[in-house]
Coordinates of C-alpha atoms (C1' of nucleotides) in Angstrom, one line a residue:
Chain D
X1 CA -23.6 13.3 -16.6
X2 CA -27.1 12.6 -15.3
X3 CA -28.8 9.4 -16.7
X4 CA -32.8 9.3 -16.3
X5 CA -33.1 6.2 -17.3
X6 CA -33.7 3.2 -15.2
X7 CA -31.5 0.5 -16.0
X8 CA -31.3 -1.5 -13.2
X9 CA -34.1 -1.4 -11.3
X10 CA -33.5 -0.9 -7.7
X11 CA -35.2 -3.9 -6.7
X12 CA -32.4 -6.2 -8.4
X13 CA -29.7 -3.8 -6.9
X14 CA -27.2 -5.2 -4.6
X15 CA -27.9 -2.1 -2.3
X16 CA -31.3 -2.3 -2.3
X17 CA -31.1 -3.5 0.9
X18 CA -29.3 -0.2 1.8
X19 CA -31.3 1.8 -0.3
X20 CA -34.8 0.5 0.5
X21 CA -34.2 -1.1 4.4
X22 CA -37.6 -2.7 5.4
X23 CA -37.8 -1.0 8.7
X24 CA -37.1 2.4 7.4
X25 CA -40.4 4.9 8.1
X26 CA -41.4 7.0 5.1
X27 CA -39.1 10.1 6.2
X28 CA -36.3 7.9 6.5
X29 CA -36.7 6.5 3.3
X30 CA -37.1 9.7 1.5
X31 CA -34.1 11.5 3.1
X32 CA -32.4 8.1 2.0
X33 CA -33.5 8.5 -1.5
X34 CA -32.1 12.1 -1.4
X35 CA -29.0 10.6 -1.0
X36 CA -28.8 8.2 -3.3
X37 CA -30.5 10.1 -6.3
X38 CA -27.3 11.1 -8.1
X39 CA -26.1 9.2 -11.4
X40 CA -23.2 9.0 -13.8
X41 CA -22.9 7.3 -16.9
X42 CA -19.7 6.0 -17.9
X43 CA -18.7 4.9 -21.5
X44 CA -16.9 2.5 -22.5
X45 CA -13.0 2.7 -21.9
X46 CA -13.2 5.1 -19.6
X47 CA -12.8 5.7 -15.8
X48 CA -15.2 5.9 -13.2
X49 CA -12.2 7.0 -10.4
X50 CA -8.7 6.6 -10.8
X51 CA -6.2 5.2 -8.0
X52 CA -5.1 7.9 -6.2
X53 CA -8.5 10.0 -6.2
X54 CA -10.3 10.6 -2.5
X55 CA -12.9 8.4 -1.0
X56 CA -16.2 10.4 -1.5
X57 CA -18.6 8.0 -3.0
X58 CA -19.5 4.2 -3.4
X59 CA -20.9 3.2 -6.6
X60 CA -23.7 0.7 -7.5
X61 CA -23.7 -0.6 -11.3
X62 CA -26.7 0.4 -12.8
X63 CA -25.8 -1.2 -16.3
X64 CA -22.7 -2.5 -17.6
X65 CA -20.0 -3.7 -16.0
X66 CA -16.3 -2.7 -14.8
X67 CA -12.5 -3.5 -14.0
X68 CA -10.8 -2.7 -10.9
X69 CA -7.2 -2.7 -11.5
X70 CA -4.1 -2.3 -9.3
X71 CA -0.9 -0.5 -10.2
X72 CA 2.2 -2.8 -8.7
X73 CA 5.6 -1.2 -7.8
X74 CA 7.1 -2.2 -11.1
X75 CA 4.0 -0.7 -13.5
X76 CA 2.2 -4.3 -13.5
X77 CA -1.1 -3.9 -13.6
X78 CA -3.3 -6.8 -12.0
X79 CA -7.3 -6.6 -12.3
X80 CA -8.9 -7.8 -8.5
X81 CA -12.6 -7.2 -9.4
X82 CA -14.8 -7.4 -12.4
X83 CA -18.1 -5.9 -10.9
X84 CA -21.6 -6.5 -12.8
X85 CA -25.0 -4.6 -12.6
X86 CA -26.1 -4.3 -9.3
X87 CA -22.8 -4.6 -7.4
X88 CA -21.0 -1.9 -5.6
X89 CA -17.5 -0.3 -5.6
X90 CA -15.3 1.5 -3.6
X91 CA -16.2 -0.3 -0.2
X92 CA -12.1 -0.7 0.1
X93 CA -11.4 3.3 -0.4
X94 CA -12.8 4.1 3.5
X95 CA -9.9 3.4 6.0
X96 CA -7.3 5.4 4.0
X97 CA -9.8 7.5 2.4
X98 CA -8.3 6.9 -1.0
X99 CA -9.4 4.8 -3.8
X100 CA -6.0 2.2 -4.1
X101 CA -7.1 1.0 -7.2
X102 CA -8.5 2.4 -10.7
X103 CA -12.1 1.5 -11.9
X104 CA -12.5 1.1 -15.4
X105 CA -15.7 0.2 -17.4
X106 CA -15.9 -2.5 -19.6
X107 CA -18.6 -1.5 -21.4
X108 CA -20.8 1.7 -21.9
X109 CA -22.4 1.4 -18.1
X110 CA -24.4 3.6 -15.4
X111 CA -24.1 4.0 -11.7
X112 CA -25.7 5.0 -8.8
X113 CA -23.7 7.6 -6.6
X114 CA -23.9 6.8 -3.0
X115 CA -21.9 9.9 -1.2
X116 CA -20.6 7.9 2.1
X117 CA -20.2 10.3 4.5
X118 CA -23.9 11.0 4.1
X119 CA -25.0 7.5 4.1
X120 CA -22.8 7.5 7.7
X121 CA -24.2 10.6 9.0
X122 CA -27.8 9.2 8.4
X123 CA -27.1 5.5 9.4
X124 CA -25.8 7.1 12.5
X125 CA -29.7 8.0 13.3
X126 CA -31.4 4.6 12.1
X127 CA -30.1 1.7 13.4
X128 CA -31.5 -0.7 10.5
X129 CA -29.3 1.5 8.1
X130 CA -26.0 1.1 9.6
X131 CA -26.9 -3.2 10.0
X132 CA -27.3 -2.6 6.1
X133 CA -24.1 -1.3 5.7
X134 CA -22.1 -3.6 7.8
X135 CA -23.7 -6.8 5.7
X136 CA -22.6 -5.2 2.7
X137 CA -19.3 -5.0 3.6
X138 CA -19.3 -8.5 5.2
X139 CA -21.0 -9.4 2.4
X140 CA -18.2 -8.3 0.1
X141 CA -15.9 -10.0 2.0
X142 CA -17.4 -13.1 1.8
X143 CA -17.4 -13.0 -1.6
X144 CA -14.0 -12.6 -2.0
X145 CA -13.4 -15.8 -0.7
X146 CA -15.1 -16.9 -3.1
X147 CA -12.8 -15.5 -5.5
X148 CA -9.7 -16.6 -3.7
X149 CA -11.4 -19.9 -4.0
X150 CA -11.2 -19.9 -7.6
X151 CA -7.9 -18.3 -7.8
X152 CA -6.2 -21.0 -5.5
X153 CA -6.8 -23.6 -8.7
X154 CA -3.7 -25.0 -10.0
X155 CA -4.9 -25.9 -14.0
X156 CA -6.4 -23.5 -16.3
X157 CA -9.2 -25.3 -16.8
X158 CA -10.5 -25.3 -13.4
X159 CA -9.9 -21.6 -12.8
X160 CA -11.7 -20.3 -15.8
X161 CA -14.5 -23.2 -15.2
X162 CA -14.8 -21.6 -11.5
X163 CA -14.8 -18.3 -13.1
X164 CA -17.7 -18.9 -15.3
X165 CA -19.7 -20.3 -12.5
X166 CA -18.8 -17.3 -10.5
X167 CA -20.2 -15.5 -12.8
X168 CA -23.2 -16.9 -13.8
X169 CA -24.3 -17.2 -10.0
X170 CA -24.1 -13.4 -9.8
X171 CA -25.5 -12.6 -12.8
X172 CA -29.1 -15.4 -11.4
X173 CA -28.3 -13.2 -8.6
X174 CA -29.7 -10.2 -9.7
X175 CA -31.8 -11.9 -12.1
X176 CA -30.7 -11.9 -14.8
X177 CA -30.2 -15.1 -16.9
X178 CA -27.3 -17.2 -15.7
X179 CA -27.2 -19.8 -18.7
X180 CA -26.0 -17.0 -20.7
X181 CA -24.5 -14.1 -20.9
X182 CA -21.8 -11.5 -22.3
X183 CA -18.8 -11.4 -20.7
X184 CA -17.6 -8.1 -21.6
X185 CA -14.1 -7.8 -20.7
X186 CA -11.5 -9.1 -23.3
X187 CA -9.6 -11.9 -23.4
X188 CA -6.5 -10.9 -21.9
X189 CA -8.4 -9.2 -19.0
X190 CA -9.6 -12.9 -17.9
X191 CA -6.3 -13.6 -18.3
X192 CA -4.7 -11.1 -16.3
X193 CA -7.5 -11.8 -13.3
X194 CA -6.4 -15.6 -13.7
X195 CA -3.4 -15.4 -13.6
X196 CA -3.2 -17.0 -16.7
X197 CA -2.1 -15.7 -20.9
X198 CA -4.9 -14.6 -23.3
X199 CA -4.0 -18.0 -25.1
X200 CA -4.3 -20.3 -22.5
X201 CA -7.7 -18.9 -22.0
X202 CA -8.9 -19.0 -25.6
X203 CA -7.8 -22.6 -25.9
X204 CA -10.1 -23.3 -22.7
X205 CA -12.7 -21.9 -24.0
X206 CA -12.2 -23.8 -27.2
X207 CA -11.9 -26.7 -25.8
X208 CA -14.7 -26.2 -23.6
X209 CA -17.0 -25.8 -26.8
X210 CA -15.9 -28.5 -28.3
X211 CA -16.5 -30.8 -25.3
X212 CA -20.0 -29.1 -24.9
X213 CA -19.9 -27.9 -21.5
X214 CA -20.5 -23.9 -23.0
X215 CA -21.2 -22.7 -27.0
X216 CA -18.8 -19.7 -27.5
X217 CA -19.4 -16.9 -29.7
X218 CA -16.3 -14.1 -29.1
X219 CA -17.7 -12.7 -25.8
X220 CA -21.4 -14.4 -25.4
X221 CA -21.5 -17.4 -23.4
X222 CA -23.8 -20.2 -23.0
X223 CA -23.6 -22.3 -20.4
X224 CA -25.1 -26.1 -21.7
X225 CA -23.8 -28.5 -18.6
X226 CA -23.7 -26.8 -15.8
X227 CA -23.4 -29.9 -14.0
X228 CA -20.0 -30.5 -16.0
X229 CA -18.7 -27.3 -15.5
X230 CA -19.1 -27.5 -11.7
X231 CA -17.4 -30.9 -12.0
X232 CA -14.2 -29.0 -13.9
X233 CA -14.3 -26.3 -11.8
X234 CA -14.8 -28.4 -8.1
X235 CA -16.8 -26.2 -6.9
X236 CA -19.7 -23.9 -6.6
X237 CA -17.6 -21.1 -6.0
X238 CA -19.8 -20.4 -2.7
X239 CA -23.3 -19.6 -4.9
X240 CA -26.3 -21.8 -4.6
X241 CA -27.8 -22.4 -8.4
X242 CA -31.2 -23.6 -8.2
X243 CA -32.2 -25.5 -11.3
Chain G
X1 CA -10.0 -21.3 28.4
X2 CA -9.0 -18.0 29.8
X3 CA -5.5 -16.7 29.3
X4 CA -4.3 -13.7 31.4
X5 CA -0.6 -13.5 30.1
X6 CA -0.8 -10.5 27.5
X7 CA 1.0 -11.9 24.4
X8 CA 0.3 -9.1 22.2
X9 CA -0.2 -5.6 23.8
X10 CA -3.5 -4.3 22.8
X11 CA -1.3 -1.0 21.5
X12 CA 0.3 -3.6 18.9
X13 CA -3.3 -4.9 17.7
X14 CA -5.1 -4.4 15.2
X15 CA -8.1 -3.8 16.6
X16 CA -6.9 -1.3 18.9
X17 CA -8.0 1.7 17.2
X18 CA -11.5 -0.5 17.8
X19 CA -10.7 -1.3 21.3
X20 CA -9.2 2.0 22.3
X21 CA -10.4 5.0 19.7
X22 CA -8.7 7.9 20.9
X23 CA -12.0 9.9 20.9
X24 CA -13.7 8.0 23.5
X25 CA -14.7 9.3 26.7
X26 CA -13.5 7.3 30.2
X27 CA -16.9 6.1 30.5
X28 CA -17.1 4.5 26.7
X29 CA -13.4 3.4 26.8
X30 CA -14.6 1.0 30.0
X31 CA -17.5 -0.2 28.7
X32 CA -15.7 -1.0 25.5
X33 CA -13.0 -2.9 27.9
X34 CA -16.0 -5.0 29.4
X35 CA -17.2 -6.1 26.1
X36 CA -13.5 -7.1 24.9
X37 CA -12.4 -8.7 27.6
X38 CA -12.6 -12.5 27.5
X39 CA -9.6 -14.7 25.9
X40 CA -9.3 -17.9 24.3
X41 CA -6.6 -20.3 24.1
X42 CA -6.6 -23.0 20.6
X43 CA -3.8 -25.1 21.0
X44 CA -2.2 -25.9 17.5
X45 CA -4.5 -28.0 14.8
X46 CA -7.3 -26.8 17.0
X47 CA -10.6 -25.3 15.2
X48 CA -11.3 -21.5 16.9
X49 CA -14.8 -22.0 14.8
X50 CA -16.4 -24.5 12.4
X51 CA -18.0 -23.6 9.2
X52 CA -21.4 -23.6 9.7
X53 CA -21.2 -22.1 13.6
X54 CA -23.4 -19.6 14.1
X55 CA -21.7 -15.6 14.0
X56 CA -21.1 -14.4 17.7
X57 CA -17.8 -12.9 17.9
X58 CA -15.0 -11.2 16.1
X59 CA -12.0 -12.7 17.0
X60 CA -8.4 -11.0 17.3
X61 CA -5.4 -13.0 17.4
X62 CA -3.0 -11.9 20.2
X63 CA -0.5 -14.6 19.8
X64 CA 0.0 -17.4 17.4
X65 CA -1.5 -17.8 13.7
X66 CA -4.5 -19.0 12.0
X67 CA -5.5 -20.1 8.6
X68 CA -9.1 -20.0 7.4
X69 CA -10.2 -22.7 5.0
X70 CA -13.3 -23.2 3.0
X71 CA -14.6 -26.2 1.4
X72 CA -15.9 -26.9 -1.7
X73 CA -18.6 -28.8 -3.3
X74 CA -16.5 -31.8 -4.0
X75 CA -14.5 -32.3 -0.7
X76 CA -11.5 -29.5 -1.7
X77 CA -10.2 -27.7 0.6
X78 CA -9.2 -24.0 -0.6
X79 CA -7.1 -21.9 2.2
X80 CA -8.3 -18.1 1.7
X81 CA -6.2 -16.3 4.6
X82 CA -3.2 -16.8 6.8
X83 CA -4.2 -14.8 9.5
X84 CA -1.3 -13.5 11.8
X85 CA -0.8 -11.4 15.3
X86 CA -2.6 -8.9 15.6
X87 CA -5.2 -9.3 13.0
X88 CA -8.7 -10.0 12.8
X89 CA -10.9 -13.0 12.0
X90 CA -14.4 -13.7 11.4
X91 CA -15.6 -10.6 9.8
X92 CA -16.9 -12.1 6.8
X93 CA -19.6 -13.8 8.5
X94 CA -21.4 -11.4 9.5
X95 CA -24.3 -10.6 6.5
X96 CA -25.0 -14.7 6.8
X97 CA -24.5 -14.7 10.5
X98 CA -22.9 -18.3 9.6
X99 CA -19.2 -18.5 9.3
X100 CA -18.9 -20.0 5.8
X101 CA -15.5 -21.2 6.8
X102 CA -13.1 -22.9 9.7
X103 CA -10.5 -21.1 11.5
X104 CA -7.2 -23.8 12.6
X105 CA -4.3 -22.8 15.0
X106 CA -1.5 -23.4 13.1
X107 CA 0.7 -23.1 16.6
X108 CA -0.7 -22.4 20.1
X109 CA -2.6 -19.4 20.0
X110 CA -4.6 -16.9 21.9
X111 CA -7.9 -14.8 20.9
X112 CA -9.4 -12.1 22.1
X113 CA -13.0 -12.2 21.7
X114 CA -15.0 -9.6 20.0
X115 CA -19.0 -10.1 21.0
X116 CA -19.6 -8.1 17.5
X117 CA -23.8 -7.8 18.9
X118 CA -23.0 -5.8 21.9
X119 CA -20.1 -4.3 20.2
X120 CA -22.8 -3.2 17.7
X121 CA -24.5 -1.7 20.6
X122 CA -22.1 0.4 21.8
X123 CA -21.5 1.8 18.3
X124 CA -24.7 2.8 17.6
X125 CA -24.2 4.8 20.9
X126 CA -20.4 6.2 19.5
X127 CA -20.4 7.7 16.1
X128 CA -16.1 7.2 16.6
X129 CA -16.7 3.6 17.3
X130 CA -18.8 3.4 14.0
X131 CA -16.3 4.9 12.3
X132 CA -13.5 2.5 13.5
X133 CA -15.6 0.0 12.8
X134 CA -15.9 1.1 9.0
X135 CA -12.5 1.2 8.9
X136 CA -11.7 -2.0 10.2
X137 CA -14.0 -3.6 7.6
X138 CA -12.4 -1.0 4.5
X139 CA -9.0 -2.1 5.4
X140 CA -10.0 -5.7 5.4
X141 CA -11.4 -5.4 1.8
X142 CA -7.8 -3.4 0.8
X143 CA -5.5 -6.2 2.3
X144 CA -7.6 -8.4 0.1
X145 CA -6.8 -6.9 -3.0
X146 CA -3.3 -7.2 -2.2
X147 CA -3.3 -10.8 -1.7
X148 CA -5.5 -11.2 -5.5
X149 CA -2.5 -9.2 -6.6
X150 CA 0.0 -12.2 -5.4
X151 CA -2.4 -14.3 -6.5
X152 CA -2.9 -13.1 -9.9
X153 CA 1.0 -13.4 -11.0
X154 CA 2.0 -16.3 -13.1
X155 CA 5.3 -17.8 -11.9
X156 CA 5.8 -20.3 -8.7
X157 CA 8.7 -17.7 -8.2
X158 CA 6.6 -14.3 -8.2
X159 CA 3.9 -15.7 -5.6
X160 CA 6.1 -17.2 -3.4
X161 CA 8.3 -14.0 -3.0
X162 CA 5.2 -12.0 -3.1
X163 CA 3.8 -14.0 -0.1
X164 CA 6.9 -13.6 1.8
X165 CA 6.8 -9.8 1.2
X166 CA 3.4 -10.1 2.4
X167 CA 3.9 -11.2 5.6
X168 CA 7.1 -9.5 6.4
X169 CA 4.9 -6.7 5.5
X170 CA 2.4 -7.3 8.1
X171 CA 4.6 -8.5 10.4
X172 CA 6.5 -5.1 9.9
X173 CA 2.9 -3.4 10.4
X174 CA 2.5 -5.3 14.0
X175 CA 6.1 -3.9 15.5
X176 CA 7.7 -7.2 14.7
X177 CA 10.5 -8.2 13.0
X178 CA 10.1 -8.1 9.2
X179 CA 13.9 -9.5 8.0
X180 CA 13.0 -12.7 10.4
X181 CA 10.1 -14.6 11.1
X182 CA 8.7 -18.0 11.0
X183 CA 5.9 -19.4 8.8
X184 CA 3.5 -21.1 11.1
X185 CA 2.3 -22.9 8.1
X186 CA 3.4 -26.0 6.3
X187 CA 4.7 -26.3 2.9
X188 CA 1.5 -28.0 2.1
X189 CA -0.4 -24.9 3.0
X190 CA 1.7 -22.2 1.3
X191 CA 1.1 -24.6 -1.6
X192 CA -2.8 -25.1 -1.5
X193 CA -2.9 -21.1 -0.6
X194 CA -0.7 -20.4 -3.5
X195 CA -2.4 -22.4 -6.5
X196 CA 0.8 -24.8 -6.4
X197 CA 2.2 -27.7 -5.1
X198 CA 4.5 -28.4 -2.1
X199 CA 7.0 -29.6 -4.1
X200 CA 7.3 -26.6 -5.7
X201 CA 7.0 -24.4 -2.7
X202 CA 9.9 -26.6 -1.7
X203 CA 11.8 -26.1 -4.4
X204 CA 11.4 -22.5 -5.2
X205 CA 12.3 -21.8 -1.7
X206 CA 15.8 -23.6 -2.2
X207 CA 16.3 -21.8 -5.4
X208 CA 15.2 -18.5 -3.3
X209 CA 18.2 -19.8 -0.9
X210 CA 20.6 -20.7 -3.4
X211 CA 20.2 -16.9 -4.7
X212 CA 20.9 -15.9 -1.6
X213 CA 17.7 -14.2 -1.6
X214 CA 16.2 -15.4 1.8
X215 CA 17.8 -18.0 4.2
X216 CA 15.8 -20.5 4.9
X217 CA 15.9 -23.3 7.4
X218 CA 12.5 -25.1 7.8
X219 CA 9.9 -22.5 8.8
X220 CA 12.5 -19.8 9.7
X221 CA 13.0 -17.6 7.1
X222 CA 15.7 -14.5 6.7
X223 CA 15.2 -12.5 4.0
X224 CA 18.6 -11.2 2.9
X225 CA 17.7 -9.4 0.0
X226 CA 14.3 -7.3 0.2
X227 CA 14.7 -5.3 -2.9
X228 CA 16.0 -8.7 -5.2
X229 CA 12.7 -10.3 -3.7
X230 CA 10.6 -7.2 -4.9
X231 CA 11.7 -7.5 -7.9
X232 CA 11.1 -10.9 -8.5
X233 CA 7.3 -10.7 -6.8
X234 CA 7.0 -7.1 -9.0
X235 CA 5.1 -5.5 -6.4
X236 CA 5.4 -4.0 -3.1
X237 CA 1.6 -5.5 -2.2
X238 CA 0.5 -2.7 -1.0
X239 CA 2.7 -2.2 2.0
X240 CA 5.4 0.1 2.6
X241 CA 8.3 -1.1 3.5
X242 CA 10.6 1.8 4.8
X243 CA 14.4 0.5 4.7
Chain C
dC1 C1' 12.6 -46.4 19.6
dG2 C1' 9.2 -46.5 15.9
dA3 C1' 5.5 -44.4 13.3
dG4 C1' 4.1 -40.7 11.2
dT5 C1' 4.5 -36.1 9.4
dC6 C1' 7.1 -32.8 7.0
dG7 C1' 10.5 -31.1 3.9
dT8 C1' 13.7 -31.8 0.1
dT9 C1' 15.3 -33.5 -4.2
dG10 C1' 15.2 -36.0 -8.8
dA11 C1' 13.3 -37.5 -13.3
dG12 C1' 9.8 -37.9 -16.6
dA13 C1' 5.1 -36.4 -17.8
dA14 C1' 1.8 -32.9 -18.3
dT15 C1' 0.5 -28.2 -18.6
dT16 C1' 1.3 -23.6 -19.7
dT17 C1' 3.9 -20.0 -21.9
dT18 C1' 6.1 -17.9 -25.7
dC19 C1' 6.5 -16.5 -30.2
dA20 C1' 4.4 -16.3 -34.5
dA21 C1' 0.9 -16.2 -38.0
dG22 C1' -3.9 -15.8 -39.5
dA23 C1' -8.8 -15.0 -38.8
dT24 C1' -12.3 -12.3 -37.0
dT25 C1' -14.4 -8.3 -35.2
dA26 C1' -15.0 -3.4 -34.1
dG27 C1' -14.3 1.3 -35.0
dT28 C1' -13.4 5.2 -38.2
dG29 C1' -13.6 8.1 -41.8
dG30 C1' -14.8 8.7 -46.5
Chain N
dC1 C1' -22.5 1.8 -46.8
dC2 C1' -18.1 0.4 -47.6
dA3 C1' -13.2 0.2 -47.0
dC4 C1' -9.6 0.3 -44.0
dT5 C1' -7.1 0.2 -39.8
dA6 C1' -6.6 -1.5 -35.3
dA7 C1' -7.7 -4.5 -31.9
dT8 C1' -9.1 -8.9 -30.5
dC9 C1' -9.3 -13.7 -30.8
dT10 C1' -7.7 -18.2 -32.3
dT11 C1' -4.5 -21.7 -33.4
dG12 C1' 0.1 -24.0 -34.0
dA13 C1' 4.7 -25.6 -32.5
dA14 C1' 8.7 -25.3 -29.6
dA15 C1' 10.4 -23.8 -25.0
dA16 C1' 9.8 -23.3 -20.3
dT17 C1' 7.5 -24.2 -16.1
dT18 C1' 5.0 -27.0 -13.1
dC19 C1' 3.2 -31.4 -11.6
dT20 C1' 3.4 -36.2 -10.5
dC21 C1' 5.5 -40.0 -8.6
dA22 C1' 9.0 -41.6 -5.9
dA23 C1' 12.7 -41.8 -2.6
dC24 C1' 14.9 -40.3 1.4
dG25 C1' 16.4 -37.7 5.6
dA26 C1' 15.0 -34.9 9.6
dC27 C1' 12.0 -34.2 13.1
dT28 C1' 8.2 -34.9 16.5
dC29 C1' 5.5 -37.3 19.5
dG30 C1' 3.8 -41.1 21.8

DNA sequence: CGAGTCGTTGAGAATTTTCAAGATTAGTGG
DNA sequence: CCACTAATCTTGAAAATTCTCAACGACTCG
């Protein structure tokens, strides 16, 4: 259960900020780190908390990557969040004090426990903390306009181009490369977060090779005109990319 | 600019458990009142802030409706939220301290300002306030995943009724009727929210009719037959609907 | 009253899905 | 290490959906 080694460093983390606030004094920061010191490894396949489960700890990917799915009326299921090393989950499971939706690794991954009602107790005493923890939810929100963004696109193409851009930009983020990368979720997962079939997605890609904008391999993507790909998709999905 | 008729009772608001937590002394409870006081009025088409203002305020619709709309790279505009009475706005820009996108009265409207700083301030000073605060945030993130769940289905048919649900929903959630309402919003908007056009909105709305599904009659829609239109959006989006 | 916006409807064009078959990859057990 | 099974991915062709372009009526606001 209890992974020693450091994947993600916790200067690329995307609670970093929350973890290491600059204006924390030492004894802050070490009572912080107490907090924060649990890990969990997750393989591949399986679930990190299922939908239904109580509110009791916000995650920060480590290494790998995960699904959060929703379970409609009818059985549907409909992914709302892929999540990538050094982004958080669970943010959404506080006001009801349940998790709504099911995370679901995509990949053998790592993450950081962050027990909330701790993090609350001690952001109640520093000031700088609780600022932290308000940006990271506003932060999250803003993001997912960037996601509605993309998911407001009426063609394919433009969706998955947005999507690729999305993620890239998160992935330069955290620093890691954005020209290329795994994506680590099937095919019919893209789909399902599209809104779109696993076919209509592997002909984009296809066609996206063959027009040079990415090389596809199965699941590793290169990104070789970004420029063009922004054009497709219309935007820049709310990311700055810097050269 | 300052409106003293009381459109929406702060008891039907959204941010009531902000403005009035039930664990607050008389003393907090006042200065909380001071802080919320002051009003707004945006007549309809009117911009309540531009993307690119600076973050000052939370703002909490009392009566009338908003849509928030961000712009890409090339000139697109992308509609993220139909905001309704009783709900918040403007909580997204709060890690940037820029609002990333524009608010516009879609009818005549009235805020009630939020000064989120001294708000802030006062939380720091009342752990319940926090709390609330937390929540407001958390829920915020929820709702969201139920509108990437209408967005996520394939069919002009299943988001449109899944929208409609939607709002009922929330409308349900406010003390207002939920079989009737009006959509402050043009077919233009529904469309560019959606990922469609407004021809199809159009047209899937007259089919909707025809099925005697909802009545429709410009912006005023009925909805005749809750359970047929769950079906055909596949979800209940999150809400519960009792009856 | 006239101009402009908004909503509806139709018909053909374009896109996407569906259904089906093969190719490739990944995982398993011998 | 290989063979085998299952899952994933790709591609094709026909069917279904949605979009585009166009026309027209209703309504609103000067």
């Amino acid at each position: 259960m209890i992974d020693s080694s450091l994947a993600v460093s916790c200067s690329n983390c995307s609670v970093r900020r929350l973890c290491l606030p600059a204006e924390l004094s030492r004894a802050d920061i070490d009572r912080l780190e107490r907090v924060t010191r649990r890990k969990k490894v997750v393989k591949a396949g399986e679930i990190l908390y299922q939908s239904g489960d109580p509110f009791q700890n916000l995650y920060a990917i480590r290494s790998g990557s995960f699904k959060s799915v929703v379970i409609a009326a009818d059985g549907d299921t409909q992914i709302t969040h892929f999540a990538l090393p050094g982004e958080l989950l669970g943010l959404d499971a506080y006001s009801k004090r349940i998790h709504s939706s099911y995370a679901e690794a995509l990949e053998d991954s790592s993450v950081c426990l962050l027990p909330f009602a701790q993090l609350e107790l001690l952001a109640q005493q520093v000031p700088a903390l609780q600022q932290q923890i308000y940006s990271i939810f506003s932060e999250e929100l803003r993001q997912e306009n960037d996601i509605l963004m993309l998911l407001g696109k009426r063609s394919a193409d433009t969706r998955l181009a947005a999507l690729l851009i999305n993620i890239s930009s998160r992935y330069a983020c955290r620093g890691y490369s954005c020209n290329e990368f795994i994506l680590s979720m099937p095919r019919t997962d893209i789909a399902n977060y599209l809104g779109l079939t696993a076919e209509t997605v592997s002909r984009v890609f296809s066609r996206f090779h063959r027009e040079r904008l990415i090389k596809v391999d199965g699941r590793v993507v290169k990104i070789l005109d970004l420029l063009g790909l922004s054009e497709v998709a219309g935007t820049h999905c709310g990311y700055e990319v810097d050269g």
